[in-house]
């Protein structure tokens, strides 16, 4: 499932429309690294939906700042890290998550790999499974596949129980982090991570009581994801989040995970760090 090409570059891909009719756009993001990460701006292609499309559940300002500023910063910093550490080239973004906590890089580089590498993957994944409310994609009963419904039913009893447990887990993240629905063997479970950690970072998962697995859904509970609209009301953000989940995409994520693949390497918004 990993995608590799012939030159050091970062690609951002976005898709629109149904799974059968998506068209893909990619942009090579190879730039000079000599002036440091602040020399590069605007390295992300636009979202596959208008920044106003998620309103009133996620406001335009939050979507714009979250994507164009926060997400972009993680990508810029990661590209600078890879450009100055040749041992990191040749990995996809998903593969880099598996290197977090190993001895591939040390010191400050290791910290940047965890924070900016994790932040880049986490945000590529998060923005990918959002959809405007009241669209066919956002309706669990009609958009989710039978396989996903069965997995959620087997693990939680029903969708309502899943939503309650997922919300409780996300609300309980201390400080900043994410809550995740992950596939583990032939099951799905809920787990959380602090900061920009994620369940693909298997080498450090145990240190944060994270269940390692393949993510199929996530919610960002950093305050930058909701503070402009909700201030300190994280519970309000989590309620609104469930109105804008793209269950078609989550079902595709589950399909990839069940086959052993990482969803962020599937069609949709993603970043690939390719071979030199």
Short mmCIF file of C-alpha atoms in Angstrom, two decimals:
data_model
loop_
_atom_site.label_atom_id
_atom_site.label_comp_id
_atom_site.label_asym_id
_atom_site.label_seq_id
_atom_site.Cartn_x
_atom_site.Cartn_y
_atom_site.Cartn_z
CA UNK A 1 0.00 0.00 0.00
CA UNK A 2 2.96 2.37 0.35
CA UNK A 3 3.52 4.78 -2.54
CA UNK A 4 7.03 5.71 -3.59
CA UNK A 5 8.39 7.77 -6.49
CA UNK A 6 11.78 8.73 -7.82
CA UNK A 7 12.60 12.12 -6.27
CA UNK A 8 12.56 13.71 -2.84
CA UNK A 9 9.26 15.53 -2.77
CA UNK A 10 6.13 15.92 -0.76
CA UNK A 11 2.87 15.46 -2.58
CA UNK A 12 -0.50 16.59 -1.40
CA UNK A 13 -3.46 14.91 -3.05
CA UNK A 14 -7.08 15.81 -2.70
CA UNK A 15 -10.16 14.18 -4.13
CA UNK A 16 -13.76 15.21 -4.65
CA UNK A 17 -16.90 13.35 -5.58
CA UNK A 18 -17.77 9.69 -5.24
CA UNK A 19 -15.22 6.94 -4.81
CA UNK A 20 -15.80 5.85 -8.39
CA UNK A 21 -15.45 9.26 -9.99
CA UNK A 22 -12.70 10.99 -8.04
CA UNK A 23 -10.14 13.05 -9.87
CA UNK A 24 -6.78 13.64 -8.29
CA UNK A 25 -4.50 16.63 -8.28
CA UNK A 26 -0.92 16.52 -7.10
CA UNK A 27 1.76 19.12 -6.71
CA UNK A 28 5.47 18.56 -6.29
CA UNK A 29 6.58 20.47 -3.24
CA UNK A 30 10.32 20.25 -3.76
CA UNK A 31 11.89 23.55 -2.66
CA UNK A 32 15.27 24.69 -1.44
CA UNK A 33 15.88 23.90 2.22
CA UNK A 34 18.84 26.22 2.71
CA UNK A 35 16.91 29.07 4.34
CA UNK A 36 15.20 26.89 6.93
CA UNK A 37 11.58 25.87 7.33
CA UNK A 38 10.22 29.42 7.58
CA UNK A 39 11.30 30.01 3.96
CA UNK A 40 8.47 27.78 2.70
CA UNK A 41 4.82 28.73 2.85
CA UNK A 42 1.64 27.69 1.08
CA UNK A 43 2.69 24.09 0.47
CA UNK A 44 -0.79 22.63 0.75
CA UNK A 45 -3.35 22.30 -2.00
CA UNK A 46 -6.87 23.50 -1.11
CA UNK A 47 -9.29 21.34 0.81
CA UNK A 48 -11.71 19.23 -1.25
CA UNK A 49 -14.59 21.26 0.22
CA UNK A 50 -15.07 24.98 0.82
CA UNK A 51 -13.89 26.20 4.21
CA UNK A 52 -17.47 27.37 4.80
CA UNK A 53 -18.94 23.96 3.94
CA UNK A 54 -18.67 22.55 7.45
CA UNK A 55 -20.58 25.39 9.06
CA UNK A 56 -22.27 25.82 11.45
CA UNK A 57 -20.53 22.86 13.06
CA UNK A 58 -17.00 23.97 12.22
CA UNK A 59 -16.70 27.65 11.43
CA UNK A 60 -14.93 29.05 8.40
CA UNK A 61 -12.18 30.76 10.42
CA UNK A 62 -11.32 27.59 12.32
CA UNK A 63 -11.19 25.44 9.18
CA UNK A 64 -9.03 27.99 7.39
CA UNK A 65 -6.56 28.54 10.22
CA UNK A 66 -6.44 24.88 11.20
CA UNK A 67 -5.64 23.77 7.66
CA UNK A 68 -3.66 26.66 6.18
CA UNK A 69 -1.63 27.54 9.28
CA UNK A 70 -1.38 24.65 11.73
CA UNK A 71 -1.36 21.76 9.24
CA UNK A 72 0.90 23.67 6.91
CA UNK A 73 3.43 24.35 9.68
CA UNK A 74 3.76 20.65 10.49
CA UNK A 75 4.36 19.86 6.82
CA UNK A 76 6.93 22.63 6.37
CA UNK A 77 8.86 21.58 9.47
CA UNK A 78 8.78 17.91 8.50
CA UNK A 79 10.04 18.66 4.99
CA UNK A 80 12.88 20.68 6.45
CA UNK A 81 13.73 17.78 8.77
CA UNK A 82 13.76 15.25 5.92
CA UNK A 83 15.78 17.60 3.72
CA UNK A 84 18.49 17.75 6.37
CA UNK A 85 18.48 14.10 7.48
CA UNK A 86 19.07 11.82 4.53
CA UNK A 87 18.25 8.71 6.55
CA UNK A 88 14.61 9.85 6.57
CA UNK A 89 14.27 9.98 2.79
CA UNK A 90 12.67 7.03 1.08
CA UNK A 91 9.87 6.67 3.61
CA UNK A 92 6.23 7.47 3.03
CA UNK A 93 4.62 9.67 5.64
CA UNK A 94 2.86 6.64 7.12
CA UNK A 95 6.13 4.69 7.26
CA UNK A 96 7.79 7.57 9.09
CA UNK A 97 5.27 7.15 11.91
CA UNK A 98 6.68 3.67 12.50
CA UNK A 99 10.14 5.19 12.91
CA UNK A 100 9.10 7.45 15.78
CA UNK A 101 10.80 6.25 18.96
CA UNK A 102 13.39 4.16 17.11
CA UNK A 103 17.08 5.07 16.77
CA UNK A 104 16.75 6.24 13.17
CA UNK A 105 17.27 9.82 14.35
CA UNK A 106 18.14 11.18 17.77
CA UNK A 107 17.91 14.33 19.85
CA UNK A 108 16.09 17.29 18.38
CA UNK A 109 15.51 15.48 15.10
CA UNK A 110 13.70 12.68 16.92
CA UNK A 111 11.46 15.18 18.68
CA UNK A 112 10.66 16.95 15.40
CA UNK A 113 9.88 13.63 13.73
CA UNK A 114 7.38 12.81 16.45
CA UNK A 115 5.79 16.25 16.64
CA UNK A 116 5.86 17.50 13.05
CA UNK A 117 5.82 14.08 11.40
CA UNK A 118 2.91 13.07 13.59
CA UNK A 119 1.20 16.41 13.08
CA UNK A 120 1.46 16.14 9.30
CA UNK A 121 -0.01 12.63 9.20
CA UNK A 122 -2.66 13.34 11.82
CA UNK A 123 -3.98 16.38 9.99
CA UNK A 124 -3.88 14.78 6.53
CA UNK A 125 -5.97 11.98 8.01
CA UNK A 126 -8.34 14.23 9.98
CA UNK A 127 -9.30 16.59 7.15
CA UNK A 128 -9.81 13.61 4.86
CA UNK A 129 -12.78 12.21 6.78
CA UNK A 130 -14.85 15.38 7.15
CA UNK A 131 -17.89 16.22 5.02
CA UNK A 132 -20.59 18.89 5.08
CA UNK A 133 -23.49 18.07 7.42
CA UNK A 134 -26.78 16.86 5.97
CA UNK A 135 -25.06 15.39 2.93
CA UNK A 136 -25.35 11.68 2.06
CA UNK A 137 -21.75 11.10 3.17
CA UNK A 138 -22.45 12.37 6.70
CA UNK A 139 -25.34 10.00 7.42
CA UNK A 140 -24.07 6.95 9.28
CA UNK A 141 -27.07 4.71 8.65
CA UNK A 142 -26.98 5.09 4.88
CA UNK A 143 -23.33 5.96 4.19
CA UNK A 144 -21.47 3.46 6.36
CA UNK A 145 -20.86 0.02 4.90
CA UNK A 146 -22.33 -3.08 6.45
CA UNK A 147 -18.81 -4.21 7.38
CA UNK A 148 -18.15 -1.04 9.36
CA UNK A 149 -21.56 -1.17 11.01
CA UNK A 150 -20.94 -4.79 12.00
CA UNK A 151 -17.52 -3.96 13.44
CA UNK A 152 -18.91 -1.08 15.50
CA UNK A 153 -21.86 -3.21 16.63
CA UNK A 154 -19.60 -6.07 17.69
CA UNK A 155 -17.29 -3.79 19.64
CA UNK A 156 -19.77 -1.37 21.23
CA UNK A 157 -23.22 -2.90 20.89
CA UNK A 158 -24.62 -0.11 18.73
CA UNK A 159 -23.71 3.25 17.22
CA UNK A 160 -25.08 5.25 20.14
CA UNK A 161 -22.79 3.42 22.56
CA UNK A 162 -19.84 3.98 20.25
CA UNK A 163 -20.56 7.70 20.02
CA UNK A 164 -20.82 8.00 23.80
CA UNK A 165 -17.59 6.08 24.41
CA UNK A 166 -15.68 7.91 21.69
CA UNK A 167 -16.87 11.27 23.02
CA UNK A 168 -15.96 10.33 26.60
CA UNK A 169 -12.48 9.24 25.53
CA UNK A 170 -11.92 12.45 23.54
CA UNK A 171 -13.23 14.63 26.35
CA UNK A 172 -10.84 12.91 28.74
CA UNK A 173 -7.65 13.68 26.79
CA UNK A 174 -5.58 15.81 29.14
CA UNK A 175 -4.36 18.97 27.43
CA UNK A 176 -3.96 18.43 23.68
CA UNK A 177 -4.21 15.30 21.57
CA UNK A 178 -6.50 13.06 19.56
CA UNK A 179 -9.05 10.32 20.04
CA UNK A 180 -9.08 7.49 17.52
CA UNK A 181 -11.12 4.57 16.31
CA UNK A 182 -8.55 1.98 15.28
CA UNK A 183 -8.61 -1.44 13.69
CA UNK A 184 -6.70 -4.09 15.60
CA UNK A 185 -6.74 -7.61 14.19
CA UNK A 186 -10.41 -8.34 13.48
CA UNK A 187 -11.78 -5.74 15.85
CA UNK A 188 -12.16 -1.99 16.31
CA UNK A 189 -11.41 -0.12 19.50
CA UNK A 190 -11.09 3.42 20.83
CA UNK A 191 -7.79 4.86 21.97
CA UNK A 192 -6.28 8.28 22.61
CA UNK A 193 -2.90 9.92 22.12
CA UNK A 194 -1.30 13.03 23.57
CA UNK A 195 0.00 15.90 21.46
CA UNK A 196 0.73 14.76 17.87
CA UNK A 197 1.28 11.09 18.68
CA UNK A 198 -0.80 8.53 16.80
CA UNK A 199 -1.50 4.77 16.92
CA UNK A 200 0.89 4.09 14.03
CA UNK A 201 3.82 5.08 16.27
CA UNK A 202 4.06 1.59 17.66
CA UNK A 203 7.48 2.04 19.27
CA UNK A 204 6.12 4.58 21.76
CA UNK A 205 2.47 3.52 22.01
CA UNK A 206 2.89 1.70 25.29
CA UNK A 207 4.47 4.73 26.94
CA UNK A 208 1.23 6.70 26.53
CA UNK A 209 -1.22 3.82 27.10
CA UNK A 210 -2.15 3.98 23.43
CA UNK A 211 -3.55 0.97 21.61
CA UNK A 212 -1.41 0.52 18.51
CA UNK A 213 -3.42 -0.11 15.37
CA UNK A 214 -4.56 1.29 12.04
CA UNK A 215 -6.66 4.44 12.46
CA UNK A 216 -10.01 4.67 10.68
CA UNK A 217 -11.42 7.77 12.42
CA UNK A 218 -9.97 10.56 14.53
CA UNK A 219 -10.97 13.76 16.27
CA UNK A 220 -8.53 16.56 17.01
CA UNK A 221 -8.93 17.93 20.54
CA UNK A 222 -6.16 20.49 20.38
CA UNK A 223 -7.79 23.82 21.17
CA UNK A 224 -6.86 25.16 17.73
CA UNK A 225 -9.45 22.72 16.33
CA UNK A 226 -12.38 24.30 18.14
CA UNK A 227 -11.51 27.28 20.37
CA UNK A 228 -12.68 30.10 18.09
CA UNK A 229 -16.22 28.71 18.13
CA UNK A 230 -16.44 26.78 21.39
CA UNK A 231 -13.78 28.38 23.61
CA UNK A 232 -13.22 25.87 26.45
CA UNK A 233 -16.36 23.85 25.66
CA UNK A 234 -14.74 20.72 24.28
CA UNK A 235 -17.96 18.77 24.78
CA UNK A 236 -19.74 21.14 22.41
CA UNK A 237 -17.02 20.60 19.80
CA UNK A 238 -17.33 16.83 20.07
CA UNK A 239 -21.10 16.97 19.61
CA UNK A 240 -20.67 19.10 16.49
CA UNK A 241 -17.90 16.86 15.16
CA UNK A 242 -20.28 13.93 14.77
CA UNK A 243 -22.40 16.00 12.38
CA UNK A 244 -19.58 16.37 9.84
CA UNK A 245 -18.01 12.91 9.68
CA UNK A 246 -17.67 11.46 6.20
CA UNK A 247 -18.83 7.89 6.81
CA UNK A 248 -18.12 6.90 3.22
CA UNK A 249 -14.46 7.77 3.82
CA UNK A 250 -14.41 6.10 7.23
CA UNK A 251 -15.82 2.96 5.63
CA UNK A 252 -13.06 3.08 3.02
CA UNK A 253 -10.53 3.53 5.82
CA UNK A 254 -11.91 0.43 7.52
CA UNK A 255 -11.72 -1.51 4.26
CA UNK A 256 -8.05 -0.57 3.84
CA UNK A 257 -7.32 -1.34 7.48
CA UNK A 258 -9.00 -4.75 7.26
CA UNK A 259 -6.70 -5.53 4.34
CA UNK A 260 -3.65 -4.41 6.34
CA UNK A 261 -3.20 -1.03 4.68
CA UNK A 262 -2.88 2.43 6.20
CA UNK A 263 -5.75 4.72 5.17
CA UNK A 264 -3.59 7.79 4.64
CA UNK A 265 -1.89 5.96 1.77
CA UNK A 266 -5.26 5.50 0.07
CA UNK A 267 -6.82 7.99 -2.38
CA UNK A 268 -7.73 11.26 -0.72
CA UNK A 269 -5.79 14.04 1.00
CA UNK A 270 -2.40 12.62 1.81
CA UNK A 271 1.27 13.36 1.92
CA UNK A 272 3.96 11.05 0.57
CA UNK A 273 7.65 11.45 1.31
CA UNK A 274 9.24 9.64 -1.58
CA UNK A 275 12.57 8.02 -2.26
CA UNK A 276 15.65 9.87 -3.43
#
